[in-house]
Amino acid sequence: WSAEHLNAWQNLDFSIKTGNSSFEEIYKKPYFDFLNDNPDKLHAYHKAMYQYAKDDYKRLPDVIDFGKHKSVMDVGGGYGAVLENIKAKKPNVECVLFDLPKVIDRVTNANIKKTGGCFFDKIPNQSEAIILSRVLHDWNNEKAKLILQNCYEVLPNNGVLYVIENCTDKIKIDLSLLSLNITAMCESYERTTIEYISLAQNANFCFQVDIKLNELQTILIFKK
């Protein structure tokens, strides 16, 4: 994960004492702003995330019947691995990828509709279902709630939100070091199922059910 992670961990005492990001303390900007200012590092990050996602979410279209939706948007979906898996199983579903323009510009899959923007500003009103796959864990409660509120605003009535996360209470593996890394890098942490549900309910979503995806990830399903 390159020198920036090492530097953040060498100053881990700052995060432990304050709960704030040691990365941001060192580099004077949030981690994702740093990536956005360094195109090569941003590309390397999203290539890595793409490879993780292709494997981690390969069973997603088998666990969830996305065919019941005319359209699905992956918000903060990087290079589109989640939607590629869905499109391969459900070719009639319109798949919309939403991420920053400089990320979207590198996506070449012609079967996926691409829309650039920032999920802290406004999400386009284009789909009846939204996926947030390992997005919320990168942000503190205040920013995570803003993302959820923006998702809520653009979903139609009875629209569905799929949140995919490593819910700590659903996993036998100890995620303490991973959570600590997220604190050091992003000023967030790995949450429990109840904590994610609470965040979504604070954005007016109604919790429906949770479904185990694999050894690590759980799908939390909400409705507007």
Short mmCIF file of N, CA, C and O in Angstrom, two decimals, residues 11-77:
data_model
loop_
_atom_site.label_atom_id
_atom_site.label_comp_id
_atom_site.label_asym_id
_atom_site.label_seq_id
_atom_site.Cartn_x
_atom_site.Cartn_y
_atom_site.Cartn_z
N ASN A 11 3.21 7.11 12.72
CA ASN A 11 2.67 8.18 13.57
C ASN A 11 1.32 7.78 14.16
O ASN A 11 0.46 8.62 14.38
N LEU A 12 1.19 6.48 14.42
CA LEU A 12 -0.09 5.93 14.86
C LEU A 12 -0.51 6.47 16.23
O LEU A 12 -1.70 6.53 16.54
N ASP A 13 0.46 6.88 17.03
CA ASP A 13 0.11 7.41 18.36
C ASP A 13 -0.82 8.62 18.25
O ASP A 13 -1.67 8.83 19.11
N PHE A 14 -0.67 9.39 17.18
CA PHE A 14 -1.55 10.55 16.99
C PHE A 14 -3.00 10.09 16.85
O PHE A 14 -3.91 10.67 17.48
N SER A 15 -3.24 9.06 16.03
CA SER A 15 -4.60 8.56 15.82
C SER A 15 -5.16 7.93 17.09
O SER A 15 -6.35 8.09 17.41
N ILE A 16 -4.33 7.20 17.81
CA ILE A 16 -4.79 6.55 19.04
C ILE A 16 -5.18 7.59 20.09
O ILE A 16 -6.18 7.44 20.79
N LYS A 17 -4.41 8.65 20.18
CA LYS A 17 -4.69 9.69 21.19
C LYS A 17 -5.88 10.57 20.82
O LYS A 17 -6.62 11.01 21.70
N THR A 18 -6.07 10.81 19.51
CA THR A 18 -7.06 11.82 19.10
C THR A 18 -8.28 11.22 18.39
O THR A 18 -9.33 11.86 18.33
N GLY A 19 -8.13 10.04 17.79
CA GLY A 19 -9.18 9.49 16.94
C GLY A 19 -9.18 10.08 15.55
O GLY A 19 -10.04 9.74 14.73
N ASN A 20 -8.24 10.96 15.27
CA ASN A 20 -8.14 11.61 13.96
C ASN A 20 -7.12 10.90 13.07
O ASN A 20 -6.35 10.06 13.54
N SER A 21 -7.11 11.26 11.82
CA SER A 21 -6.24 10.62 10.84
C SER A 21 -4.80 11.10 10.98
O SER A 21 -4.51 12.29 10.82
N SER A 22 -3.89 10.16 11.23
CA SER A 22 -2.47 10.51 11.25
C SER A 22 -1.99 10.85 9.84
O SER A 22 -1.09 11.68 9.67
N PHE A 23 -2.59 10.23 8.83
CA PHE A 23 -2.25 10.57 7.44
C PHE A 23 -2.53 12.05 7.17
O PHE A 23 -1.67 12.76 6.65
N GLU A 24 -3.71 12.50 7.54
CA GLU A 24 -4.07 13.89 7.29
C GLU A 24 -3.20 14.84 8.10
O GLU A 24 -2.87 15.94 7.64
N GLU A 25 -2.80 14.43 9.29
CA GLU A 25 -1.91 15.25 10.11
C GLU A 25 -0.56 15.42 9.42
O GLU A 25 0.04 16.51 9.45
N ILE A 26 -0.08 14.37 8.76
CA ILE A 26 1.23 14.42 8.09
C ILE A 26 1.15 15.17 6.76
O ILE A 26 1.96 16.05 6.47
N TYR A 27 0.16 14.81 5.95
CA TYR A 27 0.10 15.31 4.57
C TYR A 27 -0.79 16.55 4.41
O TYR A 27 -0.90 17.10 3.32
N LYS A 28 -1.46 16.95 5.49
CA LYS A 28 -2.25 18.18 5.52
C LYS A 28 -3.43 18.17 4.54
O LYS A 28 -3.91 19.22 4.12
N LYS A 29 -3.89 16.98 4.21
CA LYS A 29 -5.10 16.83 3.39
C LYS A 29 -5.63 15.42 3.60
O LYS A 29 -4.88 14.50 3.91
N PRO A 30 -6.94 15.22 3.45
CA PRO A 30 -7.50 13.88 3.58
C PRO A 30 -6.92 12.91 2.55
O PRO A 30 -6.48 13.32 1.46
N TYR A 31 -6.95 11.64 2.89
CA TYR A 31 -6.34 10.61 2.04
C TYR A 31 -6.87 10.63 0.62
O TYR A 31 -6.09 10.58 -0.35
N PHE A 32 -8.19 10.72 0.44
CA PHE A 32 -8.74 10.67 -0.91
C PHE A 32 -8.47 11.95 -1.69
O PHE A 32 -8.37 11.90 -2.92
N ASP A 33 -8.34 13.07 -1.02
CA ASP A 33 -7.90 14.29 -1.71
C ASP A 33 -6.46 14.13 -2.19
O ASP A 33 -6.10 14.59 -3.29
N PHE A 34 -5.64 13.48 -1.36
CA PHE A 34 -4.25 13.20 -1.75
C PHE A 34 -4.21 12.34 -3.00
O PHE A 34 -3.45 12.60 -3.94
N LEU A 35 -5.03 11.29 -3.03
CA LEU A 35 -5.07 10.42 -4.21
C LEU A 35 -5.52 11.20 -5.44
O LEU A 35 -4.94 11.07 -6.53
N ASN A 36 -6.53 12.03 -5.27
CA ASN A 36 -7.06 12.79 -6.41
C ASN A 36 -6.05 13.78 -6.96
O ASN A 36 -6.10 14.15 -8.14
N ASP A 37 -5.10 14.19 -6.13
CA ASP A 37 -4.07 15.13 -6.57
C ASP A 37 -2.86 14.41 -7.17
O ASP A 37 -1.93 15.06 -7.66
N ASN A 38 -2.86 13.07 -7.11
CA ASN A 38 -1.74 12.27 -7.63
C ASN A 38 -2.29 11.18 -8.55
O ASN A 38 -2.61 10.07 -8.10
N PRO A 39 -2.43 11.48 -9.85
CA PRO A 39 -3.12 10.56 -10.78
C PRO A 39 -2.57 9.14 -10.79
O PRO A 39 -3.34 8.19 -10.88
N ASP A 40 -1.25 8.98 -10.71
CA ASP A 40 -0.68 7.63 -10.74
C ASP A 40 -1.08 6.84 -9.50
O ASP A 40 -1.39 5.64 -9.58
N LYS A 41 -1.07 7.49 -8.36
CA LYS A 41 -1.47 6.82 -7.11
C LYS A 41 -2.97 6.53 -7.12
O LYS A 41 -3.41 5.48 -6.64
N LEU A 42 -3.77 7.44 -7.68
CA LEU A 42 -5.21 7.22 -7.78
C LEU A 42 -5.50 6.01 -8.66
O LEU A 42 -6.34 5.16 -8.32
N HIS A 43 -4.80 5.91 -9.79
CA HIS A 43 -4.99 4.78 -10.70
C HIS A 43 -4.58 3.46 -10.04
O HIS A 43 -5.29 2.45 -10.15
N ALA A 44 -3.45 3.47 -9.34
CA ALA A 44 -3.00 2.26 -8.66
C ALA A 44 -4.00 1.83 -7.60
O ALA A 44 -4.30 0.63 -7.45
N TYR A 45 -4.54 2.79 -6.86
CA TYR A 45 -5.54 2.49 -5.83
C TYR A 45 -6.77 1.82 -6.45
O TYR A 45 -7.24 0.78 -5.97
N HIS A 46 -7.29 2.40 -7.53
CA HIS A 46 -8.52 1.87 -8.11
C HIS A 46 -8.28 0.55 -8.85
O HIS A 46 -9.20 -0.28 -8.92
N LYS A 47 -7.09 0.35 -9.37
CA LYS A 47 -6.79 -0.97 -9.95
C LYS A 47 -6.81 -2.04 -8.86
O LYS A 47 -7.33 -3.14 -9.08
N ALA A 48 -6.25 -1.71 -7.69
CA ALA A 48 -6.26 -2.66 -6.58
C ALA A 48 -7.68 -2.93 -6.11
O ALA A 48 -8.08 -4.09 -5.90
N MET A 49 -8.48 -1.87 -5.96
CA MET A 49 -9.87 -2.03 -5.52
C MET A 49 -10.68 -2.84 -6.53
O MET A 49 -11.54 -3.64 -6.15
N TYR A 50 -10.39 -2.65 -7.80
CA TYR A 50 -11.08 -3.41 -8.86
C TYR A 50 -10.81 -4.90 -8.70
O TYR A 50 -11.74 -5.72 -8.80
N GLN A 51 -9.56 -5.26 -8.46
CA GLN A 51 -9.22 -6.68 -8.32
C GLN A 51 -9.86 -7.29 -7.08
O GLN A 51 -10.35 -8.42 -7.10
N TYR A 52 -9.84 -6.55 -5.98
CA TYR A 52 -10.54 -7.02 -4.77
C TYR A 52 -12.01 -7.26 -5.07
O TYR A 52 -12.58 -8.30 -4.73
N ALA A 53 -12.64 -6.28 -5.71
CA ALA A 53 -14.08 -6.32 -5.93
C ALA A 53 -14.49 -7.45 -6.87
O ALA A 53 -15.53 -8.09 -6.67
N LYS A 54 -13.71 -7.69 -7.91
CA LYS A 54 -14.04 -8.75 -8.85
C LYS A 54 -14.16 -10.09 -8.13
O LYS A 54 -15.01 -10.93 -8.48
N ASP A 55 -13.32 -10.30 -7.14
CA ASP A 55 -13.36 -11.56 -6.39
C ASP A 55 -14.38 -11.50 -5.26
O ASP A 55 -15.21 -12.40 -5.10
N ASP A 56 -14.34 -10.41 -4.47
CA ASP A 56 -15.20 -10.32 -3.29
C ASP A 56 -16.69 -10.34 -3.64
O ASP A 56 -17.51 -10.87 -2.89
N TYR A 57 -17.05 -9.74 -4.77
CA TYR A 57 -18.46 -9.58 -5.11
C TYR A 57 -18.92 -10.49 -6.24
O TYR A 57 -19.98 -10.26 -6.83
N LYS A 58 -18.15 -11.52 -6.55
CA LYS A 58 -18.51 -12.38 -7.69
C LYS A 58 -19.83 -13.12 -7.45
O LYS A 58 -20.55 -13.44 -8.40
N ARG A 59 -20.20 -13.37 -6.20
CA ARG A 59 -21.45 -14.07 -5.89
C ARG A 59 -22.64 -13.11 -5.74
O ARG A 59 -23.77 -13.57 -5.58
N LEU A 60 -22.38 -11.82 -5.80
CA LEU A 60 -23.44 -10.85 -5.53
C LEU A 60 -24.67 -11.05 -6.43
O LEU A 60 -25.80 -11.06 -5.92
N PRO A 61 -24.52 -11.24 -7.75
CA PRO A 61 -25.71 -11.42 -8.59
C PRO A 61 -26.45 -12.73 -8.33
O PRO A 61 -27.61 -12.88 -8.75
N ASP A 62 -25.79 -13.68 -7.67
CA ASP A 62 -26.45 -14.93 -7.31
C ASP A 62 -27.22 -14.80 -6.00
O ASP A 62 -28.23 -15.47 -5.79
N VAL A 63 -26.74 -13.94 -5.13
CA VAL A 63 -27.36 -13.74 -3.82
C VAL A 63 -28.54 -12.77 -3.90
O VAL A 63 -29.56 -12.95 -3.23
N ILE A 64 -28.39 -11.74 -4.74
CA ILE A 64 -29.43 -10.73 -4.92
C ILE A 64 -29.96 -10.80 -6.35
O ILE A 64 -29.18 -10.80 -7.31
N ASP A 65 -31.26 -10.83 -6.52
CA ASP A 65 -31.87 -10.82 -7.84
C ASP A 65 -32.02 -9.38 -8.32
O ASP A 65 -33.03 -8.72 -8.09
N PHE A 66 -30.99 -8.89 -9.00
CA PHE A 66 -31.03 -7.52 -9.50
C PHE A 66 -31.96 -7.38 -10.70
O PHE A 66 -32.25 -6.26 -11.15
N GLY A 67 -32.45 -8.51 -11.24
CA GLY A 67 -33.37 -8.47 -12.36
C GLY A 67 -34.70 -7.81 -12.03
O GLY A 67 -35.45 -7.42 -12.93
N LYS A 68 -35.00 -7.65 -10.73
CA LYS A 68 -36.25 -6.99 -10.35
C LYS A 68 -36.15 -5.47 -10.48
O LYS A 68 -37.16 -4.77 -10.32
N HIS A 69 -34.96 -4.96 -10.75
CA HIS A 69 -34.76 -3.53 -10.96
C HIS A 69 -34.52 -3.25 -12.45
O HIS A 69 -33.78 -3.98 -13.10
N LYS A 70 -35.10 -2.18 -12.94
CA LYS A 70 -34.79 -1.76 -14.31
C LYS A 70 -33.39 -1.18 -14.39
O LYS A 70 -32.71 -1.30 -15.42
N SER A 71 -32.97 -0.53 -13.31
CA SER A 71 -31.67 0.13 -13.31
C SER A 71 -31.05 0.08 -11.92
O SER A 71 -31.75 0.15 -10.92
N VAL A 72 -29.73 -0.04 -11.90
CA VAL A 72 -28.96 -0.09 -10.65
C VAL A 72 -27.76 0.83 -10.79
O VAL A 72 -27.06 0.80 -11.81
N MET A 73 -27.53 1.67 -9.78
CA MET A 73 -26.38 2.56 -9.79
C MET A 73 -25.41 2.18 -8.68
O MET A 73 -25.81 2.02 -7.52
N ASP A 74 -24.14 2.03 -9.03
CA ASP A 74 -23.09 1.80 -8.05
C ASP A 74 -22.44 3.14 -7.74
O ASP A 74 -21.73 3.70 -8.58
N VAL A 75 -22.71 3.67 -6.56
CA VAL A 75 -22.21 4.98 -6.17
C VAL A 75 -20.84 4.82 -5.52
O VAL A 75 -20.68 4.06 -4.56
N GLY A 76 -19.86 5.55 -6.04
CA GLY A 76 -18.49 5.38 -5.58
C GLY A 76 -17.93 4.04 -6.01
O GLY A 76 -17.15 3.42 -5.31
N GLY A 77 -18.31 3.61 -7.23
CA GLY A 77 -18.02 2.25 -7.69
C GLY A 77 -16.69 2.06 -8.37
O GLY A 77 -16.45 1.00 -8.95
#
